[in-house]
């Protein structure tokens, strides 16, 4: 029996997709959550002094994308063959391109500046990424509501998670993107996901 | 045998890792290279209006890392099982983290400012990432010179390529990192890689 331990902060952040994958797969794991003050004493235990880290059968693995893809592969949520897995990776990378433009804005300390940057992001930057994602869903989704091959994959879980941050900026954003709206609804309807979403800790981000 | 077509600019950039993987595998492919002024006419042919794009038996795949990982898996250069593949992904992501800090040095137009951020990158930023990469190589490399499991994987090719960019900007940047230097030397010694490096076009980036 393989053992899985996930080490992260007590937030969704870069750890939540792994938790969603464990939930979708109905796989038990140790969900270790460090508060910021606790983290300091554990930093040196992690290969790169960062989290999330997955410990699989006692061996530590850093880097959230590597962790997520590994778990998805273990639990058959990565795509049915190498090429479908590549399509899933392409969707994930496109989601990353979108969120990498937003993260610096979130870090901005000056409230007025942040408001301005957010406005520009929503108007000028975000639409092309959402259009790209709808484009990939229609190209690879075999006519269904999931991103690749008519099956739930971690690309859907990743989009579901990141989209929650976008919705905090504009709760109506997906009204203009019906395919993406439907995709998220299909994810939420999965019984094991619905159960997990109902029971997970409520955190600030 | 599938047919492979890689479309990118006439440079190394984000396309070269895939070319290195094809070379290491001894696999033929169509190496389509566009000059900057040729690209606009072809932009609409790309799923996300960007390159590189891999076409496999007529189906297009965007996103450089998704492409490289797919090819590596097809040609057994990705790691021997799911967990080794995850270690490879973690190394790739760590190289990717280092490159994020380098990108501003490419696009800064003001020569004084450019020199300043370059200096800061090579003095303060890059060494942390190189240290992390040596840590991973020693953690996952089974005592050998390759990053994971004592065999060449696309993690070694990925580091080889991006380190070349750093070395071209700052020749001494690996001097304090003998493990990484040795790793690059091992990559260069692989006969099919050595042959490819000798013959590939010399380009600006």
mmCIF file of N, CA and C in Angstrom, chain A residues 14 43 47-50 62-63, chain B residues 90-105 117-138 140 147 155 158-159 162-163 166 173-174 176-181 183:
data_model
loop_
_atom_site.group_PDB
_atom_site.id
_atom_site.type_symbol
_atom_site.label_atom_id
_atom_site.label_comp_id
_atom_site.label_asym_id
_atom_site.label_seq_id
_atom_site.Cartn_x
_atom_site.Cartn_y
_atom_site.Cartn_z
ATOM 1 N N UNK A 14 -1.224 26.866 -3.959
ATOM 2 C CA UNK A 14 -0.639 25.927 -4.915
ATOM 3 C C UNK A 14 -0.804 24.478 -4.483
ATOM 4 N N UNK A 43 11.085 24.335 7.131
ATOM 5 C CA UNK A 43 11.591 24.749 5.820
ATOM 6 C C UNK A 43 12.773 23.899 5.354
ATOM 7 N N UNK A 47 13.037 19.719 0.081
ATOM 8 C CA UNK A 47 14.166 19.738 -0.851
ATOM 9 C C UNK A 47 14.571 21.146 -1.322
ATOM 10 N N UNK A 48 13.601 22.004 -1.631
ATOM 11 C CA UNK A 48 13.925 23.339 -2.137
ATOM 12 C C UNK A 48 13.524 24.422 -1.140
ATOM 13 N N UNK A 49 13.282 24.027 0.116
ATOM 14 C CA UNK A 49 12.871 25.006 1.123
ATOM 15 C C UNK A 49 11.541 25.646 0.817
ATOM 16 N N UNK A 50 10.705 24.946 0.051
ATOM 17 C CA UNK A 50 9.404 25.489 -0.352
ATOM 18 C C UNK A 50 8.340 24.407 -0.242
ATOM 19 N N UNK A 62 9.216 18.039 -4.722
ATOM 20 C CA UNK A 62 8.742 19.428 -4.710
ATOM 21 C C UNK A 62 8.073 19.776 -6.035
ATOM 22 N N UNK A 63 7.624 21.047 -6.163
ATOM 23 C CA UNK A 63 7.077 21.609 -7.402
ATOM 24 C C UNK A 63 5.628 21.147 -7.646
ATOM 25 N N UNK B 90 10.013 17.856 -11.794
ATOM 26 C CA UNK B 90 10.407 18.790 -10.733
ATOM 27 C C UNK B 90 11.698 19.520 -11.102
ATOM 28 N N UNK B 91 12.638 18.805 -11.717
ATOM 29 C CA UNK B 91 13.888 19.441 -12.170
ATOM 30 C C UNK B 91 13.571 20.469 -13.259
ATOM 31 N N UNK B 92 12.748 20.066 -14.237
ATOM 32 C CA UNK B 92 12.365 20.970 -15.318
ATOM 33 C C UNK B 92 11.707 22.231 -14.760
ATOM 34 N N UNK B 93 10.796 22.057 -13.809
ATOM 35 C CA UNK B 93 10.108 23.218 -13.224
ATOM 36 C C UNK B 93 11.100 24.131 -12.505
ATOM 37 N N UNK B 94 12.129 23.541 -11.895
ATOM 38 C CA UNK B 94 13.112 24.342 -11.169
ATOM 39 C C UNK B 94 13.983 25.127 -12.145
ATOM 40 N N UNK B 95 14.323 24.521 -13.285
ATOM 41 C CA UNK B 95 15.011 25.279 -14.334
ATOM 42 C C UNK B 95 14.104 26.410 -14.817
ATOM 43 N N UNK B 96 12.833 26.080 -15.011
ATOM 44 C CA UNK B 96 11.849 27.079 -15.445
ATOM 45 C C UNK B 96 11.760 28.244 -14.471
ATOM 46 N N UNK B 97 11.789 27.965 -13.176
ATOM 47 C CA UNK B 97 11.770 29.028 -12.155
ATOM 48 C C UNK B 97 12.964 29.956 -12.347
ATOM 49 N N UNK B 98 14.130 29.382 -12.665
ATOM 50 C CA UNK B 98 15.322 30.215 -12.829
ATOM 51 C C UNK B 98 15.167 31.131 -14.047
ATOM 52 N N UNK B 99 14.520 30.629 -15.100
ATOM 53 C CA UNK B 99 14.417 31.403 -16.328
ATOM 54 C C UNK B 99 13.462 32.584 -16.187
ATOM 55 N N UNK B 100 12.482 32.451 -15.277
ATOM 56 C CA UNK B 100 11.546 33.566 -15.068
ATOM 57 C C UNK B 100 12.295 34.843 -14.704
ATOM 58 N N UNK B 101 13.352 34.697 -13.890
ATOM 59 C CA UNK B 101 14.129 35.868 -13.475
ATOM 60 C C UNK B 101 14.995 36.416 -14.588
ATOM 61 N N UNK B 102 15.286 35.598 -15.600
ATOM 62 C CA UNK B 102 16.169 36.016 -16.691
ATOM 63 C C UNK B 102 15.409 36.805 -17.747
ATOM 64 N N UNK B 103 14.121 36.511 -17.881
ATOM 65 C CA UNK B 103 13.315 37.121 -18.945
ATOM 66 C C UNK B 103 13.371 38.650 -18.952
ATOM 67 N N UNK B 104 13.253 39.316 -17.799
ATOM 68 C CA UNK B 104 13.359 40.788 -17.836
ATOM 69 C C UNK B 104 14.670 41.284 -18.427
ATOM 70 N N UNK B 105 15.742 40.511 -18.278
ATOM 71 C CA UNK B 105 17.026 40.965 -18.820
ATOM 72 C C UNK B 105 17.019 40.922 -20.348
ATOM 73 N N UNK B 117 19.986 44.946 -14.100
ATOM 74 C CA UNK B 117 19.165 43.773 -13.739
ATOM 75 C C UNK B 117 19.882 42.473 -14.090
ATOM 76 N N UNK B 118 20.727 42.517 -15.125
ATOM 77 C CA UNK B 118 21.524 41.334 -15.459
ATOM 78 C C UNK B 118 22.457 40.998 -14.289
ATOM 79 N N UNK B 119 23.136 42.028 -13.782
ATOM 80 C CA UNK B 119 24.087 41.828 -12.683
ATOM 81 C C UNK B 119 23.362 41.234 -11.478
ATOM 82 N N UNK B 120 22.198 41.808 -11.164
ATOM 83 C CA UNK B 120 21.416 41.351 -10.011
ATOM 84 C C UNK B 120 21.000 39.901 -10.208
ATOM 85 N N UNK B 121 20.594 39.549 -11.439
ATOM 86 C CA UNK B 121 20.156 38.181 -11.719
ATOM 87 C C UNK B 121 21.297 37.198 -11.463
ATOM 88 N N UNK B 122 22.475 37.503 -12.008
ATOM 89 C CA UNK B 122 23.576 36.552 -11.904
ATOM 90 C C UNK B 122 24.205 36.516 -10.512
ATOM 91 N N UNK B 123 24.086 37.624 -9.776
ATOM 92 C CA UNK B 123 24.677 37.657 -8.436
ATOM 93 C C UNK B 123 23.726 37.117 -7.366
ATOM 94 N N UNK B 124 22.451 37.553 -7.422
ATOM 95 C CA UNK B 124 21.527 37.261 -6.321
ATOM 96 C C UNK B 124 20.539 36.143 -6.627
ATOM 97 N N UNK B 125 20.078 36.106 -7.888
ATOM 98 C CA UNK B 125 18.918 35.267 -8.204
ATOM 99 C C UNK B 125 19.328 33.872 -8.677
ATOM 100 N N UNK B 126 20.113 33.832 -9.753
ATOM 101 C CA UNK B 126 20.446 32.539 -10.360
ATOM 102 C C UNK B 126 21.131 31.568 -9.399
ATOM 103 N N UNK B 127 22.096 32.001 -8.577
ATOM 104 C CA UNK B 127 22.782 31.040 -7.708
ATOM 105 C C UNK B 127 21.835 30.211 -6.828
ATOM 106 N N UNK B 128 20.744 30.834 -6.348
ATOM 107 C CA UNK B 128 19.797 30.064 -5.516
ATOM 108 C C UNK B 128 19.201 28.901 -6.312
ATOM 109 N N UNK B 129 18.837 29.184 -7.561
ATOM 110 C CA UNK B 129 18.216 28.158 -8.398
ATOM 111 C C UNK B 129 19.227 27.079 -8.765
ATOM 112 N N UNK B 130 20.470 27.490 -9.045
ATOM 113 C CA UNK B 130 21.508 26.515 -9.375
ATOM 114 C C UNK B 130 21.784 25.613 -8.165
ATOM 115 N N UNK B 131 21.764 26.215 -6.987
ATOM 116 C CA UNK B 131 21.931 25.429 -5.759
ATOM 117 C C UNK B 131 20.804 24.405 -5.639
ATOM 118 N N UNK B 132 19.583 24.843 -5.884
ATOM 119 C CA UNK B 132 18.419 23.949 -5.847
ATOM 120 C C UNK B 132 18.574 22.821 -6.854
ATOM 121 N N UNK B 133 19.071 23.143 -8.045
ATOM 122 C CA UNK B 133 19.227 22.116 -9.080
ATOM 123 C C UNK B 133 20.281 21.094 -8.669
ATOM 124 N N UNK B 134 21.378 21.545 -8.071
ATOM 125 C CA UNK B 134 22.390 20.595 -7.583
ATOM 126 C C UNK B 134 21.791 19.709 -6.493
ATOM 127 N N UNK B 135 20.982 20.305 -5.628
ATOM 128 C CA UNK B 135 20.310 19.530 -4.574
ATOM 129 C C UNK B 135 19.462 18.415 -5.177
ATOM 130 N N UNK B 136 18.673 18.754 -6.197
ATOM 131 C CA UNK B 136 17.803 17.753 -6.818
ATOM 132 C C UNK B 136 18.627 16.675 -7.524
ATOM 133 N N UNK B 137 19.691 17.088 -8.205
ATOM 134 C CA UNK B 137 20.558 16.124 -8.893
ATOM 135 C C UNK B 137 21.164 15.117 -7.916
ATOM 136 N N UNK B 138 21.561 15.618 -6.763
ATOM 137 C CA UNK B 138 22.153 14.730 -5.762
ATOM 138 C C UNK B 138 21.085 13.875 -5.070
ATOM 139 N N UNK B 140 18.101 12.873 -6.506
ATOM 140 C CA UNK B 140 17.421 11.949 -7.415
ATOM 141 C C UNK B 140 18.348 11.211 -8.372
ATOM 142 N N UNK B 147 20.375 14.040 -13.865
ATOM 143 C CA UNK B 147 19.493 14.530 -12.808
ATOM 144 C C UNK B 147 18.679 13.423 -12.147
ATOM 145 N N UNK B 155 15.160 16.228 -18.604
ATOM 146 C CA UNK B 155 15.577 17.206 -17.589
ATOM 147 C C UNK B 155 17.010 17.659 -17.867
ATOM 148 N N UNK B 158 16.926 19.830 -20.972
ATOM 149 C CA UNK B 158 16.292 21.101 -20.647
ATOM 150 C C UNK B 158 17.288 22.010 -19.941
ATOM 151 N N UNK B 159 17.975 21.487 -18.941
ATOM 152 C CA UNK B 159 18.969 22.299 -18.233
ATOM 153 C C UNK B 159 20.096 22.686 -19.185
ATOM 154 N N UNK B 162 18.920 25.749 -21.367
ATOM 155 C CA UNK B 162 18.758 27.051 -20.726
ATOM 156 C C UNK B 162 20.064 27.528 -20.112
ATOM 157 N N UNK B 163 20.893 26.596 -19.648
ATOM 158 C CA UNK B 163 22.198 26.996 -19.112
ATOM 159 C C UNK B 163 23.058 27.617 -20.215
ATOM 160 N N UNK B 166 22.385 31.189 -20.244
ATOM 161 C CA UNK B 166 23.008 31.890 -19.126
ATOM 162 C C UNK B 166 24.511 32.050 -19.365
ATOM 163 N N UNK B 173 29.090 31.646 -14.877
ATOM 164 C CA UNK B 173 27.955 31.477 -13.947
ATOM 165 C C UNK B 173 27.876 30.081 -13.326
ATOM 166 N N UNK B 174 28.497 29.061 -13.952
ATOM 167 C CA UNK B 174 28.441 27.726 -13.349
ATOM 168 C C UNK B 174 29.708 27.372 -12.572
ATOM 169 N N UNK B 176 30.819 27.880 -9.655
ATOM 170 C CA UNK B 176 30.657 27.376 -8.286
ATOM 171 C C UNK B 176 29.781 26.137 -8.214
ATOM 172 N N UNK B 177 29.446 25.561 -9.356
ATOM 173 C CA UNK B 177 28.497 24.447 -9.379
ATOM 174 C C UNK B 177 29.063 23.277 -10.194
ATOM 175 N N UNK B 178 30.069 22.574 -9.631
ATOM 176 C CA UNK B 178 30.753 21.519 -10.378
ATOM 177 C C UNK B 178 29.830 20.376 -10.811
ATOM 178 N N UNK B 179 28.830 20.043 -9.982
ATOM 179 C CA UNK B 179 27.915 18.970 -10.369
ATOM 180 C C UNK B 179 27.180 19.332 -11.653
ATOM 181 N N UNK B 180 26.717 20.565 -11.730
ATOM 182 C CA UNK B 180 25.978 21.019 -12.912
ATOM 183 C C UNK B 180 26.895 21.085 -14.134
ATOM 184 N N UNK B 181 28.128 21.497 -13.907
ATOM 185 C CA UNK B 181 29.099 21.568 -15.008
ATOM 186 C C UNK B 181 29.330 20.167 -15.567
ATOM 187 N N UNK B 183 27.323 17.620 -15.290
ATOM 188 C CA UNK B 183 26.083 17.175 -15.932
ATOM 189 C C UNK B 183 26.033 17.629 -17.386
#
